[in-house]
XYZ file of C-alpha atoms in Angstrom:
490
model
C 312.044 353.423 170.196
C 309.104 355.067 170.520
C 307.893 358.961 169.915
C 307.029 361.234 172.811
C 303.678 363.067 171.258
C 302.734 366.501 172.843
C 299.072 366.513 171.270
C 298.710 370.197 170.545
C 294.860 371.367 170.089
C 293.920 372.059 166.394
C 294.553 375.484 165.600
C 290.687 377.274 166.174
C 291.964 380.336 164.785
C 295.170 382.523 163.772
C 296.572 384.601 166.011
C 297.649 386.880 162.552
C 297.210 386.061 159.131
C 300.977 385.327 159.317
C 300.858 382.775 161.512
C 302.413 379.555 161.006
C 299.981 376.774 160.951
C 299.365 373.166 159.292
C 302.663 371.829 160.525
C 303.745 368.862 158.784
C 306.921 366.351 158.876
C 308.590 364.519 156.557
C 311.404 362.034 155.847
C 313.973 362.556 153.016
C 315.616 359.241 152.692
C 318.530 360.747 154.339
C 319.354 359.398 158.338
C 319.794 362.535 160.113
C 317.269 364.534 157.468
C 313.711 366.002 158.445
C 312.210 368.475 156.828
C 309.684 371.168 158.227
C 306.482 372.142 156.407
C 303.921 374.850 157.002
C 301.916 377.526 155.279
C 300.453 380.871 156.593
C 297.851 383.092 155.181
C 299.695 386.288 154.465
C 303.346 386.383 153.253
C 305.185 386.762 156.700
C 308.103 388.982 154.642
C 310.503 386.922 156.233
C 312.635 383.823 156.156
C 311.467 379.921 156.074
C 313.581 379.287 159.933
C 313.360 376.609 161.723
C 314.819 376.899 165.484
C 315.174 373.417 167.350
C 317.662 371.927 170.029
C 317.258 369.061 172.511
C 315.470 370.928 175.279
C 312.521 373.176 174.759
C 313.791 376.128 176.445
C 316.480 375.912 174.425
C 315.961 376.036 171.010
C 319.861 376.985 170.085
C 320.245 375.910 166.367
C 318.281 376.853 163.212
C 317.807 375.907 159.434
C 316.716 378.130 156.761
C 314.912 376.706 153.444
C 312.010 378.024 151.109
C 308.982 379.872 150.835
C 306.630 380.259 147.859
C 302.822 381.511 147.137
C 300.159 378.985 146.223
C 297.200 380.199 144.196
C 294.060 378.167 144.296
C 292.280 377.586 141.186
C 288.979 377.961 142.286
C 287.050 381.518 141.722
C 288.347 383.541 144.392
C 292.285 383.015 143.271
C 292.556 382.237 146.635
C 296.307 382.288 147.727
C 298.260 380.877 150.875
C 302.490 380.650 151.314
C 304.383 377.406 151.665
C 307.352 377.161 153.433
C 309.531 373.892 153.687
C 312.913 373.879 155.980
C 315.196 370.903 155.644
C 316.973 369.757 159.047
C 320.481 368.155 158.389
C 323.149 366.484 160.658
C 320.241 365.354 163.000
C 321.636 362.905 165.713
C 319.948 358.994 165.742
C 317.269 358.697 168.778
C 317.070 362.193 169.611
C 314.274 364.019 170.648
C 314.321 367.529 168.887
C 311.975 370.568 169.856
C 311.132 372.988 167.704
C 309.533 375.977 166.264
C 308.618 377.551 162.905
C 308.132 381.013 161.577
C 309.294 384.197 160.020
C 313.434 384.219 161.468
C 311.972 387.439 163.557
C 308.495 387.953 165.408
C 306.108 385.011 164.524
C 306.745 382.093 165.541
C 304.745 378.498 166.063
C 304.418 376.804 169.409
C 307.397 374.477 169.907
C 306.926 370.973 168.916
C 308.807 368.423 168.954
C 309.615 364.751 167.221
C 312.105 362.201 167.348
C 314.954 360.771 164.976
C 314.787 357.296 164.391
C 317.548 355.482 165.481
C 320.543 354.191 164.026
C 321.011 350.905 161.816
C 317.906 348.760 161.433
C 315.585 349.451 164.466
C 312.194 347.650 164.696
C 309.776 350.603 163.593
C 305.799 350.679 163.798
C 303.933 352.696 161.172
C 300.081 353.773 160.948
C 298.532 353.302 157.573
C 295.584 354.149 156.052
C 293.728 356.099 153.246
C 290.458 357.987 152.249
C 290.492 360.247 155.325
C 288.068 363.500 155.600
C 287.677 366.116 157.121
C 284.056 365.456 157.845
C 283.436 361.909 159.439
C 287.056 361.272 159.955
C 286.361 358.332 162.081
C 289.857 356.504 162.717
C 291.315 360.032 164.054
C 290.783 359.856 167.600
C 291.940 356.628 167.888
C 295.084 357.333 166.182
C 295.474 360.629 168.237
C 295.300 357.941 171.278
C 297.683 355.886 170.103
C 299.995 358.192 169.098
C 300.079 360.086 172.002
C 301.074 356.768 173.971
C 304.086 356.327 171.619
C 302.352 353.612 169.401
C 303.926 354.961 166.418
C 307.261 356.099 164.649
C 305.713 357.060 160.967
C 302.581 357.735 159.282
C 301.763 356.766 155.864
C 298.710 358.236 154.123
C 297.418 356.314 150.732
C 295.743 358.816 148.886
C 292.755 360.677 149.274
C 292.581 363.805 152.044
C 290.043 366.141 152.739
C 287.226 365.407 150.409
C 288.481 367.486 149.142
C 291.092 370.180 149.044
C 290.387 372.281 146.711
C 287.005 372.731 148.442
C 285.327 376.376 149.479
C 288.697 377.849 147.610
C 291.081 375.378 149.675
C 290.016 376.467 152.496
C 288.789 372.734 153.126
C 292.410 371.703 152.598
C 293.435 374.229 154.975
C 290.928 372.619 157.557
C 292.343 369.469 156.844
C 296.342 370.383 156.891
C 295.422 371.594 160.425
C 293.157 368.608 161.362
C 296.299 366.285 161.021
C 298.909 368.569 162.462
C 298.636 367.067 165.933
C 299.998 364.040 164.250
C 301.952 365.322 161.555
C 303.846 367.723 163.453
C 304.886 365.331 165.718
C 305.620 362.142 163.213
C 306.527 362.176 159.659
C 303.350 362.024 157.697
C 304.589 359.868 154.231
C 301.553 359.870 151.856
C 301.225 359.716 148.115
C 298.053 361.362 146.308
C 294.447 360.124 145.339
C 291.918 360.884 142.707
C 290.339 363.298 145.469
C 293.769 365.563 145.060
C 292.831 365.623 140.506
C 291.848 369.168 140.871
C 294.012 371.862 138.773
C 296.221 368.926 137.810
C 296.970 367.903 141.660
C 297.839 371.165 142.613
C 297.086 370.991 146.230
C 298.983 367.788 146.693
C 302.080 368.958 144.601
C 302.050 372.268 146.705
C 300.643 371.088 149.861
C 303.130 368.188 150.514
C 306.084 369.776 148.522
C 308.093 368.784 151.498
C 308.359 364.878 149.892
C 310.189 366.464 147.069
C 313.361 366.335 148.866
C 312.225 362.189 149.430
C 311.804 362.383 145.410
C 315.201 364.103 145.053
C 317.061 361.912 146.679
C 315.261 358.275 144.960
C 315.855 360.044 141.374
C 312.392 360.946 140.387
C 312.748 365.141 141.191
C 308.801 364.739 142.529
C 306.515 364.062 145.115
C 303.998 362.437 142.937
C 306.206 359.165 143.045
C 309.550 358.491 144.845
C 311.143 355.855 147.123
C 312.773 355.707 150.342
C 313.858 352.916 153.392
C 313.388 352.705 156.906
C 314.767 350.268 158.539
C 314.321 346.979 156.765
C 312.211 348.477 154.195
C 312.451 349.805 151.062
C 309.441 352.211 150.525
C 307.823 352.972 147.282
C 305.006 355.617 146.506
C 303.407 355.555 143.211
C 300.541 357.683 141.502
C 298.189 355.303 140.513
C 296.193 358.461 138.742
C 298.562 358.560 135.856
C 296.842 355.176 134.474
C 293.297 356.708 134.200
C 294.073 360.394 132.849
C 295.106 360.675 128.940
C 296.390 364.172 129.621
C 298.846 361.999 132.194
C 300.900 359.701 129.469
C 303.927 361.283 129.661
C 304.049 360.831 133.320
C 303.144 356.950 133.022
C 305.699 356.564 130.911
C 308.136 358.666 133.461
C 306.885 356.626 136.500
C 307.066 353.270 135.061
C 310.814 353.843 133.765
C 311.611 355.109 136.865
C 309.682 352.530 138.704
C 312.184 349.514 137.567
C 314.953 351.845 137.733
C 314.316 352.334 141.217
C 313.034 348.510 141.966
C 316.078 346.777 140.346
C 318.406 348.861 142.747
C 315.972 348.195 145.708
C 316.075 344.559 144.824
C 319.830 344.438 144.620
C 320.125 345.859 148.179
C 317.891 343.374 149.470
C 321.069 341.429 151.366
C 320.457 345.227 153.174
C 317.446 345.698 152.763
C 315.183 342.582 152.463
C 311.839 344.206 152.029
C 310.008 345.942 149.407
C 306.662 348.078 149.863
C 304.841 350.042 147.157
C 301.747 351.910 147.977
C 299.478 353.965 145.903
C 296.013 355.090 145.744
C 294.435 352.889 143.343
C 294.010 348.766 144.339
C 295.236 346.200 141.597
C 292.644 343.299 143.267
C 289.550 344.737 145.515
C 285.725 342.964 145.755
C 283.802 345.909 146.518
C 280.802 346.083 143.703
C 278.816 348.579 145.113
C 281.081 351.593 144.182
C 281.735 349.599 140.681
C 283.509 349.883 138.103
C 286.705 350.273 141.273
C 287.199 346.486 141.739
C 286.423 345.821 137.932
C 287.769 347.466 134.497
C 289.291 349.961 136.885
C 291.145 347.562 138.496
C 292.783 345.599 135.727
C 293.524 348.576 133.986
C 296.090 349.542 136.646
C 296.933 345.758 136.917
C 297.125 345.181 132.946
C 298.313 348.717 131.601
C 296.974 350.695 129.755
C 296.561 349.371 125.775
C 298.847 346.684 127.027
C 301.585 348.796 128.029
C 302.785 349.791 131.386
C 301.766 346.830 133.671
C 301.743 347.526 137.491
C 301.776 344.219 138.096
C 304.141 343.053 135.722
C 306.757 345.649 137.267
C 305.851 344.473 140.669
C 306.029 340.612 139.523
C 309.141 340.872 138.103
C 311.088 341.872 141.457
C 309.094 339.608 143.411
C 307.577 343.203 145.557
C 306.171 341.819 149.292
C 303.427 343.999 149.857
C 301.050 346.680 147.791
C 299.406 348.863 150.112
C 295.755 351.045 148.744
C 293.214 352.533 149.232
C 290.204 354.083 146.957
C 287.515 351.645 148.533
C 286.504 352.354 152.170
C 286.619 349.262 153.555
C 289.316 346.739 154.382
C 290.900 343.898 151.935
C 293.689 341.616 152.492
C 294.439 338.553 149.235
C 297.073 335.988 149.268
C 300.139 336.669 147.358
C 299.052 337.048 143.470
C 299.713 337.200 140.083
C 297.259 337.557 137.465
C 294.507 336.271 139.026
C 296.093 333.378 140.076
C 296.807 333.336 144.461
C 299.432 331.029 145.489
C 297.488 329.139 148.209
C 300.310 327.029 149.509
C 300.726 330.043 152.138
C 298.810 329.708 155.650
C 296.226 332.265 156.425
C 298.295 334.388 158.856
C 301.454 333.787 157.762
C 303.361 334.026 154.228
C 306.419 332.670 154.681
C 309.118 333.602 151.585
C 305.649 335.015 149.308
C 306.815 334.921 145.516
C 303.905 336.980 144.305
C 303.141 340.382 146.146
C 300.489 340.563 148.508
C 297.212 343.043 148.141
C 296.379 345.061 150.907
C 293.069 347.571 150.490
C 293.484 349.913 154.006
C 290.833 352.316 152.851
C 288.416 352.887 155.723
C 289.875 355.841 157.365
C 286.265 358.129 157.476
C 285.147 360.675 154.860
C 282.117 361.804 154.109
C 281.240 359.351 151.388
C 280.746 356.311 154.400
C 281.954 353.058 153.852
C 282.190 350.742 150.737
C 280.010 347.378 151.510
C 280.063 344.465 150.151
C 275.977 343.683 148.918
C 276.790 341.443 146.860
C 280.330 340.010 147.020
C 282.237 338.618 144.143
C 285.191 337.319 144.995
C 288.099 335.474 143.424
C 290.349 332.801 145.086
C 292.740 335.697 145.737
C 290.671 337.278 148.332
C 291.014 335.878 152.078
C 290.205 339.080 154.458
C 287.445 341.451 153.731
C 286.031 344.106 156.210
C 283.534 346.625 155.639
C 284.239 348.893 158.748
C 286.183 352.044 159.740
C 289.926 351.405 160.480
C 293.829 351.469 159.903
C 296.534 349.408 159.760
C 299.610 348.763 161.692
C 302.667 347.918 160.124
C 305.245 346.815 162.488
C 308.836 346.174 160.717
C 310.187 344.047 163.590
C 313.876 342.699 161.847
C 314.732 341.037 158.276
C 312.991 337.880 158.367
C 309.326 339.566 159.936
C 306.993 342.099 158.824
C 303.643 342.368 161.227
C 300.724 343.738 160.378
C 296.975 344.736 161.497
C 294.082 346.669 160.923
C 292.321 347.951 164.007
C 288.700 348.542 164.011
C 288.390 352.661 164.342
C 286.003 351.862 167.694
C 288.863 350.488 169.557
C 291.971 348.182 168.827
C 290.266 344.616 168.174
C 291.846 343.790 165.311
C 289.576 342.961 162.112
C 293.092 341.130 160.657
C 296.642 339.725 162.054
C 299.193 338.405 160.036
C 303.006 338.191 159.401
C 304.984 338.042 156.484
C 308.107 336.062 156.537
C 311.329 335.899 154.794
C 313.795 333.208 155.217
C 315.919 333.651 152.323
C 316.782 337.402 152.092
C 318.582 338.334 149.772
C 317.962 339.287 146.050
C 315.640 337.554 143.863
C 316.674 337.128 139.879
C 314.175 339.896 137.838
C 311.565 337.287 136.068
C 311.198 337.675 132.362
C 307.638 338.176 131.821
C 305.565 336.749 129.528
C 302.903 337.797 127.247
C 299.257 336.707 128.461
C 297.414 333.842 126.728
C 294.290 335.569 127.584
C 293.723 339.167 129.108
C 290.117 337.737 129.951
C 290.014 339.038 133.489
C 287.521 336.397 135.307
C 287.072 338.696 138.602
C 285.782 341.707 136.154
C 283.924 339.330 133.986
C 281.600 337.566 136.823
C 281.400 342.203 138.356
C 280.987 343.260 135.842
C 277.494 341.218 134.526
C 276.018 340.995 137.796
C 275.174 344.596 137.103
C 274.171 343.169 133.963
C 276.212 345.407 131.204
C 276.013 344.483 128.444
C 279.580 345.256 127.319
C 281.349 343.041 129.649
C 282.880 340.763 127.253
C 284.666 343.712 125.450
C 285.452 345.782 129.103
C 287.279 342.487 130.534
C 288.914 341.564 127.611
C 286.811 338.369 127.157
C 286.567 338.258 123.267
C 288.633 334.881 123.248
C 286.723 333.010 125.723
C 283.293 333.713 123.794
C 284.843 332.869 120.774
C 285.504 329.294 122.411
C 282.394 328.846 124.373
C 284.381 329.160 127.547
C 282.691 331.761 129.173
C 280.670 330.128 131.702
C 284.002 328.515 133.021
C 285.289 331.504 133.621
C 282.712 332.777 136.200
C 282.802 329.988 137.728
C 285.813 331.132 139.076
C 284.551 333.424 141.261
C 283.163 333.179 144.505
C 279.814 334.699 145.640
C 278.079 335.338 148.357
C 274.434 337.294 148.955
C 274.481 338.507 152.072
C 275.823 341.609 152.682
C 278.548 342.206 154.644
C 278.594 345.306 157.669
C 280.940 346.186 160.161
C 282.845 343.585 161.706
């Protein structure tokens, strides 16, 4: 099944400061559930209504839902109104038209989108991160593709804008509307970046307040982390800020408790549904060392916890998770599937076949106005196989139980940069692994980073105090792999 896309122009200006515009989608969890998300500028004094039907011209049922003010935080108090309309008792495979506005006078174009359909179809998903307003590069393509029914779902890792809050959120505003050819058309699943931090995520939590009816329904009563399935996937988005924010502890500890909560059921569901996908901003294993310390200290403290506690990785480990999709670096990563350094390299290049250890995958390189992330000088452990410093997104196809595809596209065209498949023979679910203390947190990657920029507090940042107690140090960077030339676009 495929979407019909009408690509609607972006909005150049209101018609009235009431009407609706940055028209967004999003799935609940629920078959038969989407709900509707827009803003205006001026309170409309009406209802949150959704009309929609099977035929444009006749647009015979309609939904109801909420409406609330958001106040920017920058100096002008700058406020716009929300609105999100859930859709119920939606029929599988169905094209539904719509429009949004007041319940009286103002009123959207119609759109339209289509229900996935029943059971376990194959479905093919866009995804991507770190996507601008300004130097959006992979947009045009994706309008392309879209529009010729390439897609079902789009999932966003983190990091719109550049940033939100910008000019008063009127940047965000820009942005909301920039996507809404897309969005409006496909539901648009993303999780939030350190580009959404300002007034504690504000703009994320109010922008995309539509994915709390996704966090309702997987337990977690928020958008900043919640779980759903399509198809033969199980769907997991995280906040990977929570690990680098003190003022954020509570909400580590929430997220991680929920986090096996909602794995353990995922994993005993996988006779159902075999496949489990996390994504959030923030990579566990990256090589980029020119935006540093991202693929370094940064990177194992999402991996290790923080002060030992609260391991990514460990969670993900211990229910045997296929795939973690980032972003955060602008470029393109893909490792073998990995635990604590260590990359199980009985697996061949484009194809994992029944992957203990979850696989990396850095999709980062959507276009923003900071450019790319090269690779001058890479360092790279044996966990890395794919890296690409170029504009582009991945496709995610979920074609049945035993295959995942995947790509990422070059943002020029639709050579592919990578091509692999994951697959699973023994579905099914795995026994939770009892994880053990590290030996060592000496994190050999970070170690060999971290001193080619020649800091002196390496040792102490990677958790290397054992090693140079024992002379071992030297072994350790000999672990990782380097190469001098730099590394451009494919």
């Amino acid at each position: 099944m495929k979407y019909f896309l009408f690509l609607s122009t972006l909005l150049a200006a209101c018609q009235g400061q009431t009407s609706p515009e940055q028209i967004h989608l999003a799935l609940t969890g629920v078959p038969g559930q989407m709900v509707v998300s827009w803003a205006t500028q001026q309170d409309p004094n009406g209802t949150a209504t959704v009309q929609y039907g099977q035929s444009s011209s006749a647009l015979s049922e309609s939904m109801t839902g909420e409406s609330f003010p958001f106040v920017d935080g920058g100096s002008e108090n700058r406020t716009i109104y929300i609105f999100n309309v859930k859709l119920v008792g939606l029929a599988a495979a169905t094209r539904y038209f719509y429009r949004v506005g007041d319940g009286a006078k103002t009123w959207s174009d119609v759109y339209n989108f289509t229900t996935l359909p029943s059971g376990q179809p194959t479905v093919e998903m866009a995804v991507f991160g770190d996507m601008g307003v300004e130097n959006a590069q992979s947009m045009p393509l994706l309008l392309k593709e879209a529009a010729a029914g390439a897609y079902d779902v789009i999932l966003h890792v983190g990091d719109m804008a550049y940033d939100m809050d910008d000019d008063n959120g009127r940047l965000g505003d820009a942005f909301m509307n920039m996507i809404q050819p897309l969005a409006a058309h496909l539901p648009y699943q993303a999780c939030l970046g350190n580009h959404e931090v300002a007034y504690n995520f504000s703009h994320w939590t109010n922008r995309f307040s539509g994915l709390n009816a996704a966090g309702i329904e997987s337990g977690s009563n928020t958008n900043w982390w919640f779980s759903y399935d399509i198809s033969y996937v199980h769907f997991v988005a995280i906040s990977s800020e929570v690990y680098y924010r003190n003022d954020l502890t509570e909400q580590l500890a929430a997220q991680y408790s929920w986090l096996d909560q909602d794995l353990a059921k995922a994993n005993a569901n996988r006779g159902s549904v075999p496949w489990i996908v996390v994504y959030g901003h923030r990579p566990m294993y990256c090589s980029n060392v020119d935006d540093m310390p991202d693929c370094s200290t940064d990177a194992q403290q999402i991996r290790r916890g923080v002060n030992g506690s609260y391991s990514l990785e460990d969670m993900l480990a211990k229910y045997s998770v296929d795939i973690y999709f980032t972003a955060h670096e602008h470029s393109y990563e893909r490792t073998w599937p990995v635990y604590r350094g260590v990359p199980d390299l009985s697996q061949l290049n484009h194809t994992y076949t029944d992957a203990v250890w979850t696989t990396n995958i850095v999709t980062g390189a959507g276009g923003c106005v900071e450019d790319l992330d090269y690779y001058d000088e890479v360092f790279y452990g044996p966990w890395s196989v794919v890296r690409s410093a170029s504009y582009g997104y991945g496709h995610l196809t979920i074609a049945n139980a035993s295959h995942l595809h995947w790509r990422q596209y070059l943002a020029e065209d639709t050579q592919g940069v990578d091509d692999m498949w994951f697959v699973k023979t023994k579905p099914g679910p795995v026994k939770p692994r009892e994880i053990e203390p590290l030996a060592s947190r000496c994190d050999a990657y970070c170690y060999a980073a971290c001193t080619s920029s020649r800091t002196k507090e390496c040792v102490e940042r990677c958790h290397c105090e054992l090693e140079r107690d024992q002379g071992t140090l030297e072994a350790v960077a000999s672990q990782v792999r380097s190469v001098t030339s730099r590394v451009r676009k494919h």
